[in-house]
Short mmCIF file of C-alpha atoms and ligand atoms in Angstrom, two decimals:
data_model
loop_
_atom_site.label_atom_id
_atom_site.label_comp_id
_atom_site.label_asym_id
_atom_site.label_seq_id
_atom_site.Cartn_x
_atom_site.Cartn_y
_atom_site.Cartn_z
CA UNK X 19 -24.64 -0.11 16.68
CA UNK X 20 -24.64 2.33 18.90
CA UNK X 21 -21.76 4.69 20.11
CA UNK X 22 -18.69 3.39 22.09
CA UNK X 23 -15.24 5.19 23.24
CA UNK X 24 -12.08 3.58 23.48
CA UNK X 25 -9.68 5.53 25.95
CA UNK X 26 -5.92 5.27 26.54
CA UNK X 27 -3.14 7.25 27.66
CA UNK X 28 -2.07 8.46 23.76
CA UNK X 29 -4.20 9.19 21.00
CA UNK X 30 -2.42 9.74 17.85
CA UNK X 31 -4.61 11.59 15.64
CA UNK X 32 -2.90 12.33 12.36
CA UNK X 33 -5.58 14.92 12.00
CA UNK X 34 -4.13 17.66 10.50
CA UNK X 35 -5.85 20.15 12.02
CA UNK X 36 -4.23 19.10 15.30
CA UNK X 37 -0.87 18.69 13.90
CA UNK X 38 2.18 21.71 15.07
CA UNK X 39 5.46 21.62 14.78
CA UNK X 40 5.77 20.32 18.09
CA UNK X 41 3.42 17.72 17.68
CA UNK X 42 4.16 16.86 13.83
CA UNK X 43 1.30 13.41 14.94
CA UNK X 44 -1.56 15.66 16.32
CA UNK X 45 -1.24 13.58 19.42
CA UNK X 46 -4.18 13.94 22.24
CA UNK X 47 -3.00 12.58 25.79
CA UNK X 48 -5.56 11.15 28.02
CA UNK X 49 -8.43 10.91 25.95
CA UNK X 50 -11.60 9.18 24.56
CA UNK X 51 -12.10 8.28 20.81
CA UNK X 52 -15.95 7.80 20.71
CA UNK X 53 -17.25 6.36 17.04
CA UNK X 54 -19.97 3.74 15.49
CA UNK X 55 -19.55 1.77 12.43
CA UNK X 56 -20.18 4.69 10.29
CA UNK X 57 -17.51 7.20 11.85
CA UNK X 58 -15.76 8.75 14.61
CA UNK X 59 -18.29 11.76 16.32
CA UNK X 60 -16.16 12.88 19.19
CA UNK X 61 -12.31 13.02 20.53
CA UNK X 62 -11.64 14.17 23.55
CA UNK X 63 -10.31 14.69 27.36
CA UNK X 64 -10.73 10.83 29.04
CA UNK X 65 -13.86 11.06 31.61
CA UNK X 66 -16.04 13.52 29.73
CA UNK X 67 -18.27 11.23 27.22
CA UNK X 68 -20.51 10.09 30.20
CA UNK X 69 -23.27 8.61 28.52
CA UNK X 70 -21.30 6.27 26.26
CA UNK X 71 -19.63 2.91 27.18
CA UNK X 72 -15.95 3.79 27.12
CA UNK X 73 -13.21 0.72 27.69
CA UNK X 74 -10.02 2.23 28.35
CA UNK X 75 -7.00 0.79 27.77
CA UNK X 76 -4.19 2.35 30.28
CA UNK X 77 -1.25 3.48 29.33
CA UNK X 78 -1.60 2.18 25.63
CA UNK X 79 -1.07 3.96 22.77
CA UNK X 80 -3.92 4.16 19.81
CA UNK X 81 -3.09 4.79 16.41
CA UNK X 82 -5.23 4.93 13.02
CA UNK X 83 -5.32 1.84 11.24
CA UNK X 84 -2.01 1.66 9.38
CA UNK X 85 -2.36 1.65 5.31
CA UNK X 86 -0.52 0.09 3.31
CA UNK X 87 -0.59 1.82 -0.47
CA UNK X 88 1.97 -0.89 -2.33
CA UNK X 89 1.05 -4.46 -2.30
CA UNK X 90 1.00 -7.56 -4.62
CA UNK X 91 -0.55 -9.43 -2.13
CA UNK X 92 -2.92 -11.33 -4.69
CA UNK X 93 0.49 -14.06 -5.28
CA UNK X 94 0.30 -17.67 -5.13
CA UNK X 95 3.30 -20.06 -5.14
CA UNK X 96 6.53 -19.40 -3.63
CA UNK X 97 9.81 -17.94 -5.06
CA UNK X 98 12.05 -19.28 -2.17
CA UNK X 99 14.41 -20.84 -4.85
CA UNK X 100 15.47 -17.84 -6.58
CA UNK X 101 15.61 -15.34 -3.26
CA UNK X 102 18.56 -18.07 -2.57
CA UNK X 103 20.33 -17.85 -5.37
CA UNK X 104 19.54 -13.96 -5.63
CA UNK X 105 21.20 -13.60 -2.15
CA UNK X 106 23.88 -15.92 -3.03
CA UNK X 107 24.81 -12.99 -5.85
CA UNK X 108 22.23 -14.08 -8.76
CA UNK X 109 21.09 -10.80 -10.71
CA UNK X 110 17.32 -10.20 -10.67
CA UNK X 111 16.76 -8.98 -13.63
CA UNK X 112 18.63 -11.65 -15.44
CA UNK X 113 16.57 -14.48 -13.60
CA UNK X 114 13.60 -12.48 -14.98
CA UNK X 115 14.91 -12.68 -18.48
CA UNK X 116 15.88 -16.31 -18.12
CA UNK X 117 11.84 -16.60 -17.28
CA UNK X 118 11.78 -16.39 -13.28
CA UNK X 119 10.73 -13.62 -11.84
CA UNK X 120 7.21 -12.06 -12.45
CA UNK X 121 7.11 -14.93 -14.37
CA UNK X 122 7.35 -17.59 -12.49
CA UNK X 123 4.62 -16.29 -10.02
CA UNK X 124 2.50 -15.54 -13.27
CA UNK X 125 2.58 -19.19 -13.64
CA UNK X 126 1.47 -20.15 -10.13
CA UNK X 127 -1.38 -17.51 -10.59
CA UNK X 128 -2.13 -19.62 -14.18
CA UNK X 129 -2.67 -22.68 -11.90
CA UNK X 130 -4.11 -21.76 -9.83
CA UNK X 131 -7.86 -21.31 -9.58
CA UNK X 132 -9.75 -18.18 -8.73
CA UNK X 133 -11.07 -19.41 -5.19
CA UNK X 134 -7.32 -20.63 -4.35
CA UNK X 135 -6.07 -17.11 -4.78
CA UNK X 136 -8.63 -15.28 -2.95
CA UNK X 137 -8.32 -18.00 -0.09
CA UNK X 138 -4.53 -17.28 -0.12
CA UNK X 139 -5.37 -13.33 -0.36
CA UNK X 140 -7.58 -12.99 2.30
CA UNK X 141 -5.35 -15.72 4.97
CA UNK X 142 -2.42 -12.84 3.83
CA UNK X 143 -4.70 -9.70 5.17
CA UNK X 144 -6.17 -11.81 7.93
CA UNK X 145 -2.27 -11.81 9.27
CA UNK X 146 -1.64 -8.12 7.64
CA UNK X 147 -4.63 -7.15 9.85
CA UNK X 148 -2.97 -8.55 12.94
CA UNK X 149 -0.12 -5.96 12.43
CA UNK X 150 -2.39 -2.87 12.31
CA UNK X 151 -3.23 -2.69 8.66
CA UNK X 152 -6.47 -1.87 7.93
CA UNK X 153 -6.57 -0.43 4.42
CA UNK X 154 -4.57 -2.58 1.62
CA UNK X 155 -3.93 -1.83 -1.85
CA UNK X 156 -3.52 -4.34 -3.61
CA UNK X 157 -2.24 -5.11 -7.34
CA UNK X 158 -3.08 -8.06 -10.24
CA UNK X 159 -0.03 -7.85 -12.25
CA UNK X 160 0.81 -11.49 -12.14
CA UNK X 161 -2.09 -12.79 -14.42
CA UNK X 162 -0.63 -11.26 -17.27
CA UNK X 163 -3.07 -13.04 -19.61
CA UNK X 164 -6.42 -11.32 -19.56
CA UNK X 165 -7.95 -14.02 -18.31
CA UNK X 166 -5.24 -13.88 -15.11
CA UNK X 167 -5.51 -10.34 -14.96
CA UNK X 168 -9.61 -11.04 -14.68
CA UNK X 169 -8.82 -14.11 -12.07
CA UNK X 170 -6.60 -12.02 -9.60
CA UNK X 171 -8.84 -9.48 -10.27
CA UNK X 172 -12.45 -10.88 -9.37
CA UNK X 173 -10.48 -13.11 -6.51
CA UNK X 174 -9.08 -9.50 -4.90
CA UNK X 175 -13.14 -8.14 -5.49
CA UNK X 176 -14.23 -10.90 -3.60
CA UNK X 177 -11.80 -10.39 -0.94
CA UNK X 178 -12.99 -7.10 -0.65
CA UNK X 179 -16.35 -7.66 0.31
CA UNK X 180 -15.12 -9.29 3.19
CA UNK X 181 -15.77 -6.17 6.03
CA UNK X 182 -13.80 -9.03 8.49
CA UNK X 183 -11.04 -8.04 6.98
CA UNK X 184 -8.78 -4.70 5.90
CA UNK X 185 -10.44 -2.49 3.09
CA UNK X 186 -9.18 -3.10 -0.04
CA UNK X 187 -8.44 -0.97 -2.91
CA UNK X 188 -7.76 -2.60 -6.13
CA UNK X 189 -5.35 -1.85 -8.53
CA UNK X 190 -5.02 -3.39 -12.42
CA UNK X 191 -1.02 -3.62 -12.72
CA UNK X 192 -1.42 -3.61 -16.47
CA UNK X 193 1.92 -3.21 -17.56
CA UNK X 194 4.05 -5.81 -15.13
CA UNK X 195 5.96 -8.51 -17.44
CA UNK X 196 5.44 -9.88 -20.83
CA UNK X 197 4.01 -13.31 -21.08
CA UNK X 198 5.91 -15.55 -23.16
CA UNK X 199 2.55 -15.33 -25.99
CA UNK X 200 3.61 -11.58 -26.17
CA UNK X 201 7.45 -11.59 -26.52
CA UNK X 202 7.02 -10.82 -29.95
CA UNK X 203 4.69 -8.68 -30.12
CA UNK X 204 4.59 -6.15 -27.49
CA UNK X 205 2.57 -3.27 -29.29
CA UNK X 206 -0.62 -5.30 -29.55
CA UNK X 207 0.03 -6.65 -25.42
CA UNK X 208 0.69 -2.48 -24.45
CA UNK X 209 -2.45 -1.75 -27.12
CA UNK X 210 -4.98 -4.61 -25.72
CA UNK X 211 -4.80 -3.92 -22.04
CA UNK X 212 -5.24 -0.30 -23.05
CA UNK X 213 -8.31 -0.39 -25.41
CA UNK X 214 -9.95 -3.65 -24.04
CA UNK X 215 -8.93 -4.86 -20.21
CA UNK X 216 -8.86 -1.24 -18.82
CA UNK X 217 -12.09 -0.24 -19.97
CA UNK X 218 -13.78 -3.94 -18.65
CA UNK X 219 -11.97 -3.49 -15.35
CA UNK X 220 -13.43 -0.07 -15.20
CA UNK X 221 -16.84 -1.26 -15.84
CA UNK X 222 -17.15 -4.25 -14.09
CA UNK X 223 -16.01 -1.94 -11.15
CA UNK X 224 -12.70 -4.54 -10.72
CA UNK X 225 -10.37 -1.70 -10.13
CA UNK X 226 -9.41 1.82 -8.97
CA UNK X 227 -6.29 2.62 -10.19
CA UNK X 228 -4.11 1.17 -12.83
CA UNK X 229 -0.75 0.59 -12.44
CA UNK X 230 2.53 -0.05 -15.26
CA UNK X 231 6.31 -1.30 -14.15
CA UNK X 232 8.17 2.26 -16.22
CA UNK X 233 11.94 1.30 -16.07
CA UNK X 234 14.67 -0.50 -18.08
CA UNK X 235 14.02 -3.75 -19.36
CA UNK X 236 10.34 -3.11 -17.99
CA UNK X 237 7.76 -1.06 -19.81
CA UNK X 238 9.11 2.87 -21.63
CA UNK X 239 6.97 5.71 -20.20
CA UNK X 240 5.27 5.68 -24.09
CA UNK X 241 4.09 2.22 -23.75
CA UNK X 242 2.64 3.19 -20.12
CA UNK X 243 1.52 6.54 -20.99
CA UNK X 244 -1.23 4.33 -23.86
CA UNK X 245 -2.87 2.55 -20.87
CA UNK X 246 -2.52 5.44 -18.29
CA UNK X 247 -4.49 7.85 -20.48
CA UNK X 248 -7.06 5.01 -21.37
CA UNK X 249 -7.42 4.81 -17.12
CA UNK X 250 -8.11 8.31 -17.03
CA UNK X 251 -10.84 8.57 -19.38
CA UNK X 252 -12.47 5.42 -17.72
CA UNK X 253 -12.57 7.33 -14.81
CA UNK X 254 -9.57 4.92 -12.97
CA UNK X 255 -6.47 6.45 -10.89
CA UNK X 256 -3.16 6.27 -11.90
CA UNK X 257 -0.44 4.65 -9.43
CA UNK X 258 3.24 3.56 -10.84
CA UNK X 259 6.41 1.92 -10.73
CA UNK X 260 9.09 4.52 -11.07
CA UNK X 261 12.58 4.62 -11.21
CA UNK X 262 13.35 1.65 -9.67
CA UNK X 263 16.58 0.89 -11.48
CA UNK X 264 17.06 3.72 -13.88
CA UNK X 265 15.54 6.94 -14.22
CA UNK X 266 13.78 6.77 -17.46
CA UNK X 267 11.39 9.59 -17.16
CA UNK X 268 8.80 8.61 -14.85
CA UNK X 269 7.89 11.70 -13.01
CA UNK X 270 7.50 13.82 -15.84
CA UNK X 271 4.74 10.40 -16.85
CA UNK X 272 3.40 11.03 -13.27
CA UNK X 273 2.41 14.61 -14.08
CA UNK X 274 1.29 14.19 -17.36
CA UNK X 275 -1.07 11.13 -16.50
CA UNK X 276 -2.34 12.83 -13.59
CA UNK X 277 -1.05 10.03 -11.15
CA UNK X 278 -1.40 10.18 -7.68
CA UNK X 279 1.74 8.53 -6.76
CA UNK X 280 5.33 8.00 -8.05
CA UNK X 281 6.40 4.50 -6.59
CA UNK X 282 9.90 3.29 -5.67
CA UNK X 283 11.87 6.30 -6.75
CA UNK X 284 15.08 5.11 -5.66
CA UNK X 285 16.07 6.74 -8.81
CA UNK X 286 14.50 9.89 -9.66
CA UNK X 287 16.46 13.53 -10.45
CA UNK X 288 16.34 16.80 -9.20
CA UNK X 289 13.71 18.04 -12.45
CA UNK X 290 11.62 14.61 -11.15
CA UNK X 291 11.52 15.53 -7.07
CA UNK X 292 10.41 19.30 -8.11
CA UNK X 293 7.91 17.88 -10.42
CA UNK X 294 6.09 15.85 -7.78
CA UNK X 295 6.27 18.39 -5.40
CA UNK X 296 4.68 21.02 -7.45
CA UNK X 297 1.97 18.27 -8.87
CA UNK X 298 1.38 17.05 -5.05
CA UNK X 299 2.54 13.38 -6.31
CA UNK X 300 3.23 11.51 -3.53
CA UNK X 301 6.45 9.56 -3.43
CA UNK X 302 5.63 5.92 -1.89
CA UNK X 303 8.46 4.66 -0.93
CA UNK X 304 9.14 1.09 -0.06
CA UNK X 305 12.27 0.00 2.08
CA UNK X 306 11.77 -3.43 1.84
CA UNK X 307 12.55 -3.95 -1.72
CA UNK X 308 15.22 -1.86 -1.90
CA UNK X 309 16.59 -3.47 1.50
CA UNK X 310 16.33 -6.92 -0.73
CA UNK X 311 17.66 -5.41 -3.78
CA UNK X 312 20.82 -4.00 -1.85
CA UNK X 313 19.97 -0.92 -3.14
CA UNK X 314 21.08 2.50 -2.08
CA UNK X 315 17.76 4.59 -0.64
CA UNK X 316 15.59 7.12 -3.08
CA UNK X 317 16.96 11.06 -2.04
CA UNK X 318 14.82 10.99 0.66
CA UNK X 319 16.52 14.29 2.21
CA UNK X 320 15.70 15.87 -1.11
CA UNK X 321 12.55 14.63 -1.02
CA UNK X 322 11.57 15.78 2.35
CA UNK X 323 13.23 19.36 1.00
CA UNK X 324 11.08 19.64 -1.53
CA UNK X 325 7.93 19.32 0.58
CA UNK X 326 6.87 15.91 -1.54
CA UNK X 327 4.38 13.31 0.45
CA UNK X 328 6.50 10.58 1.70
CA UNK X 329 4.61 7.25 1.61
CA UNK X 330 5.74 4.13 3.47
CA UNK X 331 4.30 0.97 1.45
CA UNK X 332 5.86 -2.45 2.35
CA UNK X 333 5.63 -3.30 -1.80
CA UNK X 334 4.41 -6.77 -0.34
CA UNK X 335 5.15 -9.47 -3.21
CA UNK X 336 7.55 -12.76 -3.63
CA UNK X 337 9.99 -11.38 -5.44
CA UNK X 338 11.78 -7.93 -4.04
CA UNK X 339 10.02 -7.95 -0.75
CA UNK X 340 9.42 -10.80 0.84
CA UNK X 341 6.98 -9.76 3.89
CA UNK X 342 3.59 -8.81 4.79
CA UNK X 343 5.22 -7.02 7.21
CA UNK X 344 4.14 -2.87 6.81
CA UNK X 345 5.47 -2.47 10.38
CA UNK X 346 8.69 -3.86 9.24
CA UNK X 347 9.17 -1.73 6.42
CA UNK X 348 7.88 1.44 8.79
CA UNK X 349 11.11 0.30 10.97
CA UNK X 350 13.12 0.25 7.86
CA UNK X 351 11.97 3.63 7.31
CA UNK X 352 13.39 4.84 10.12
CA UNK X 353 16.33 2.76 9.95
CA UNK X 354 17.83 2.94 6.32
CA UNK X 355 15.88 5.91 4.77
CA UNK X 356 16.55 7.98 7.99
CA UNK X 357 12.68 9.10 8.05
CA UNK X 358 11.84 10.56 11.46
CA UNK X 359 9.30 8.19 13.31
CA UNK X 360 6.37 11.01 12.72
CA UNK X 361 7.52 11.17 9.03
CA UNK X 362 7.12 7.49 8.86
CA UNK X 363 3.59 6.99 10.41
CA UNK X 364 1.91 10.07 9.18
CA UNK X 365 3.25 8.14 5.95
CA UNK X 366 1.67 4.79 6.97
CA UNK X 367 -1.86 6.15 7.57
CA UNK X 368 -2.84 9.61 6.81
CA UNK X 369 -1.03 10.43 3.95
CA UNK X 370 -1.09 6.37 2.08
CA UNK X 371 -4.81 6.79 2.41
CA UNK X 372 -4.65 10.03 0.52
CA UNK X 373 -2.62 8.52 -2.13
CA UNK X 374 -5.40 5.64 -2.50
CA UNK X 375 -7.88 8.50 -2.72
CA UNK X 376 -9.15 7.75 0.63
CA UNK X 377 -8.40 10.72 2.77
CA UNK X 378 -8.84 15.06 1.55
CA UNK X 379 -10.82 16.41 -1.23
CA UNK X 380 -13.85 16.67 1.25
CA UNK X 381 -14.41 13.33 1.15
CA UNK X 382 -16.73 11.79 3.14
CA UNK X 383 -16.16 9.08 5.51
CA UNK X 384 -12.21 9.45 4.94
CA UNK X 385 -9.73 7.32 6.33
CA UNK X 386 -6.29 7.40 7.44
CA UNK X 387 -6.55 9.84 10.61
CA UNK X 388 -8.92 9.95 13.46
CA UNK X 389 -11.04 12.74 13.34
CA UNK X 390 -15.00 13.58 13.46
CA UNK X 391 -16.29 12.16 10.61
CA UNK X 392 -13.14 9.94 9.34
CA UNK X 393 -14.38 6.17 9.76
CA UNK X 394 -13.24 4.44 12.84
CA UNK X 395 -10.26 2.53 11.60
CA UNK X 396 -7.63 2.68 14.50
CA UNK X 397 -5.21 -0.02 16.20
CA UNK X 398 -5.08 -0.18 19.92
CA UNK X 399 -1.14 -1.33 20.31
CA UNK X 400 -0.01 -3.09 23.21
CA UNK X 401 2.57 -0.25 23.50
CA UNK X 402 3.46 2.76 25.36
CA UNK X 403 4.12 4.97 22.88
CA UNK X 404 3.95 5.23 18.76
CA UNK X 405 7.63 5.37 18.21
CA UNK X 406 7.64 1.63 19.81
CA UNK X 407 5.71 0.64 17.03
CA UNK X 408 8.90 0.81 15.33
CA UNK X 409 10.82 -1.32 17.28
CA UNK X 410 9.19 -4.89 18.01
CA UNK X 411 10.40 -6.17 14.32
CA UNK X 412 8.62 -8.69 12.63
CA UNK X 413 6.77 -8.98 16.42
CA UNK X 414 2.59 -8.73 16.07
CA UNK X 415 1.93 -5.82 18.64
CA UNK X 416 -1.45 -5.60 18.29
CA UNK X 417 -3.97 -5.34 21.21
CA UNK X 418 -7.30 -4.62 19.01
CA UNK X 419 -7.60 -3.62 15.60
CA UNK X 420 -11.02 -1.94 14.50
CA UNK X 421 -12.19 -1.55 10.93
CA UNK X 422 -15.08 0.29 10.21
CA UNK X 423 -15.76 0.37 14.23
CA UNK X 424 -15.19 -3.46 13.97
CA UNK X 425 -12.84 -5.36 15.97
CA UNK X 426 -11.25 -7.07 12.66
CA UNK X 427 -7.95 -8.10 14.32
CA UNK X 428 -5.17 -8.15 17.77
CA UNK X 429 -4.54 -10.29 20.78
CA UNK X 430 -7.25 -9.18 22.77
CA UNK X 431 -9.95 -9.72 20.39
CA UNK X 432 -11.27 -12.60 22.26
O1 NIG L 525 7.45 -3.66 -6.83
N1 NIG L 525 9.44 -4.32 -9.95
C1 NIG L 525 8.29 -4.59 -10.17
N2 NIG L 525 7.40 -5.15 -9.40
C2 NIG L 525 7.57 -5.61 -8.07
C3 NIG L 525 8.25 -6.92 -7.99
C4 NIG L 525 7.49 -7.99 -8.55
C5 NIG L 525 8.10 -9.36 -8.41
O2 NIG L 525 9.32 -9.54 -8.42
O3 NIG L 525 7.28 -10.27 -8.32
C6 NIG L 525 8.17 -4.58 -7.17
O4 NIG L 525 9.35 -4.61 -6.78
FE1 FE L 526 5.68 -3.12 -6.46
#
């Protein structure tokens, strides 16, 4: 392929070495983004890349390709049953100890075969892709046997190959529920995935980052802190649940495991926020669930005072956030965790890609911002502006998508 240049009225860059105070997005009016399917080569003024077929889109806005750092997308079934009797005042945690929950989607994974779930998986970033994403993490965590854990797994691989479709990054949620096999015997569960799945997942290449649920009636940060370590010296990332009901010592896991996020964090202290700020955790937050959960937000003033990476995820999943919808929670964002609509995109792109690993370090190839050499992953929004992104809720405003320099997704994509 040779080079092309898409054009439009705003460019938001998320390049950091455009970003000022007064333009927190690195925003670049009138001007040309000219790329292949390897990476962007130029930005600049509109009318200057002569020699390379440009289509310009107006008074459109073009963004990088949104990323979305939280997902369990790799569910089957459907929990519509217990989201009405959670909103009609059922507990969630006591429908997951009566055996709902995680585990009733761990059944509908159990049933289901391994082409089923990558056919639902890839139909769910198919629509995902409509909305702008075009990086998606997403989680096992609802095989729970080893042999689930190896079926979500080697469906989400498969997935991934799939350049038609957002690039995936693949995360073993080791530590999620207990099966019913393991209710007695949690030790040799916590002990297994540690010594035998994590180093198989890390061979066979099925994963990037591992993953553990740390909180009350969950997993303790000992139990997680087994597997964690085993994902470091397998050469895996560490991602995980924290704090989403009770602080039990999850940051202080973060920084000892080397993690590159702390998710959820609706509860975390003072000693936790200063702890990820000095170990550069990012905090992924994800409005959705806590939106479902009728929970009060993380401190995301404090947060934002203590200079830690906000994240917006949208936690995708059946259970405590019931969209595919990362726009939706970028407008929650704005709406219930009072992040500014820069805050909120920067933490949609740029800065979920580097908590997947995907963007600083001197990388090659990065993605998350358009720059020279990042790969050209952007969404062309039938929009004036990037804060309007914010405002058509649960509304597909997607003109062209691009992954890789690929049109992947959006209305006009012929
Ligand atoms: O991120 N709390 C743990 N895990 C998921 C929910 C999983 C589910 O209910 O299926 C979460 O909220
Ligand atoms: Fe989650």
């Amino acid at each position: 392929m040779s080079l092309l240049g898409v054009a439009a009225k705003r460019i938001v860059t998320a390049d950091p070495a455009r970003i000022t105070r007064e333009n927190p997005l690195g925003v670049v009016e009138n001007a040309v983004v000219i790329y292949d399917e390897r990476s962007i080569s130029w930005i600049g003024p509109r009318g200057s890349a002569a020699n390379v077929p440009i289509v310009d889109y107006g008074d459109r806005v073009i963004t990088p390709g949104l990323v979305d750092a939280h997902t369990h997308a790799a569910w089957t079934g459907s929990r519509h049953d217990e989201y009405a009797l959670r909103m009609a005042g059922a507990d969630y945690r006591a429908i997951a100890n009566a055996g709902g929950g995680i585990l009733s989607s761990y059944r509908a994974i159990e049933s289901s075969s391994e082409d089923a779930i990558a056919e639902t998986l890839a139909a769910r970033l198919g629509r995902m892709a409509e909305l702008g994403v075009t990086t998606c993490e997403v989680k096992s965590g609802y095989g729970l046997e080893p042999d689930g854990e190896r079926k979500q797994l080697r469906a989400i691989a498969r997935v991934g190959k799939q350049a038609n479709l957002p690039h995936v990054v693949a995360t073993y949620l080791a530590l999620h529920a207990l099966p019913p096999s393991a209710k007695n015997n949690r030790d040799h569960y916590v002990l297994r995935a540690a010594t035998s799945l994590v180093p198989e997942f890390a061979s066979a290449k099925l994963a990037s980052f591992v993953d553990a649920y740390v909180d009350e009636n969950a997993f303790t940060v000992e139990e997680a802190r087994i597997v964690c370590e085993s994902a470091r010296r397998h050469g895996l990332g560490v991602r995980l649940h924290v704090g989403q009901f009770t602080d039990v010592g999850g940051a202080q896991l973060c920084v000892d495991v080397g993690a590159r996020s702390a998710d959820h964090v609706e509860h975390i202290d003072a000693k936790g926020i200063a702890l990820l700020a000095t170990h550069g955790i990012k905090a992924v937050l994800l409005p959705l669930a806590s939106f479902t959960m009728r929970q009060a937000p993380p401190p995301v003033a404090a947060l934002r005072a203590a200079g830690v990476g906000l994240v917006v995820a949208s936690d995708a999943n059946p259970g405590t956030a019931p969209s595919e919808s990362l726009p939706l929670a970028m407008a929650l964002a704005v709406r219930l965790y009072e992040m500014t609509p820069a805050e909120t995109i920067l933490g949609a792109t740029r800065l979920a890609a580097a908590s997947l690993g995907l963007w600083g370090g001197g990388l090659s190839r990065p993605r998350g911002a358009l720059a020279p050499g990042a790969r050209a992953d952007l969404v062309v929004w039938d929009l004036p502006h990037e804060n309007a992104i914010l405002q058509p809720w649960g509304t597909p405003k997607t003109c062209l998508v691009f992954r890789d320099g690929q049109p992947i997704a959006g209305a006009n994509r012929g």
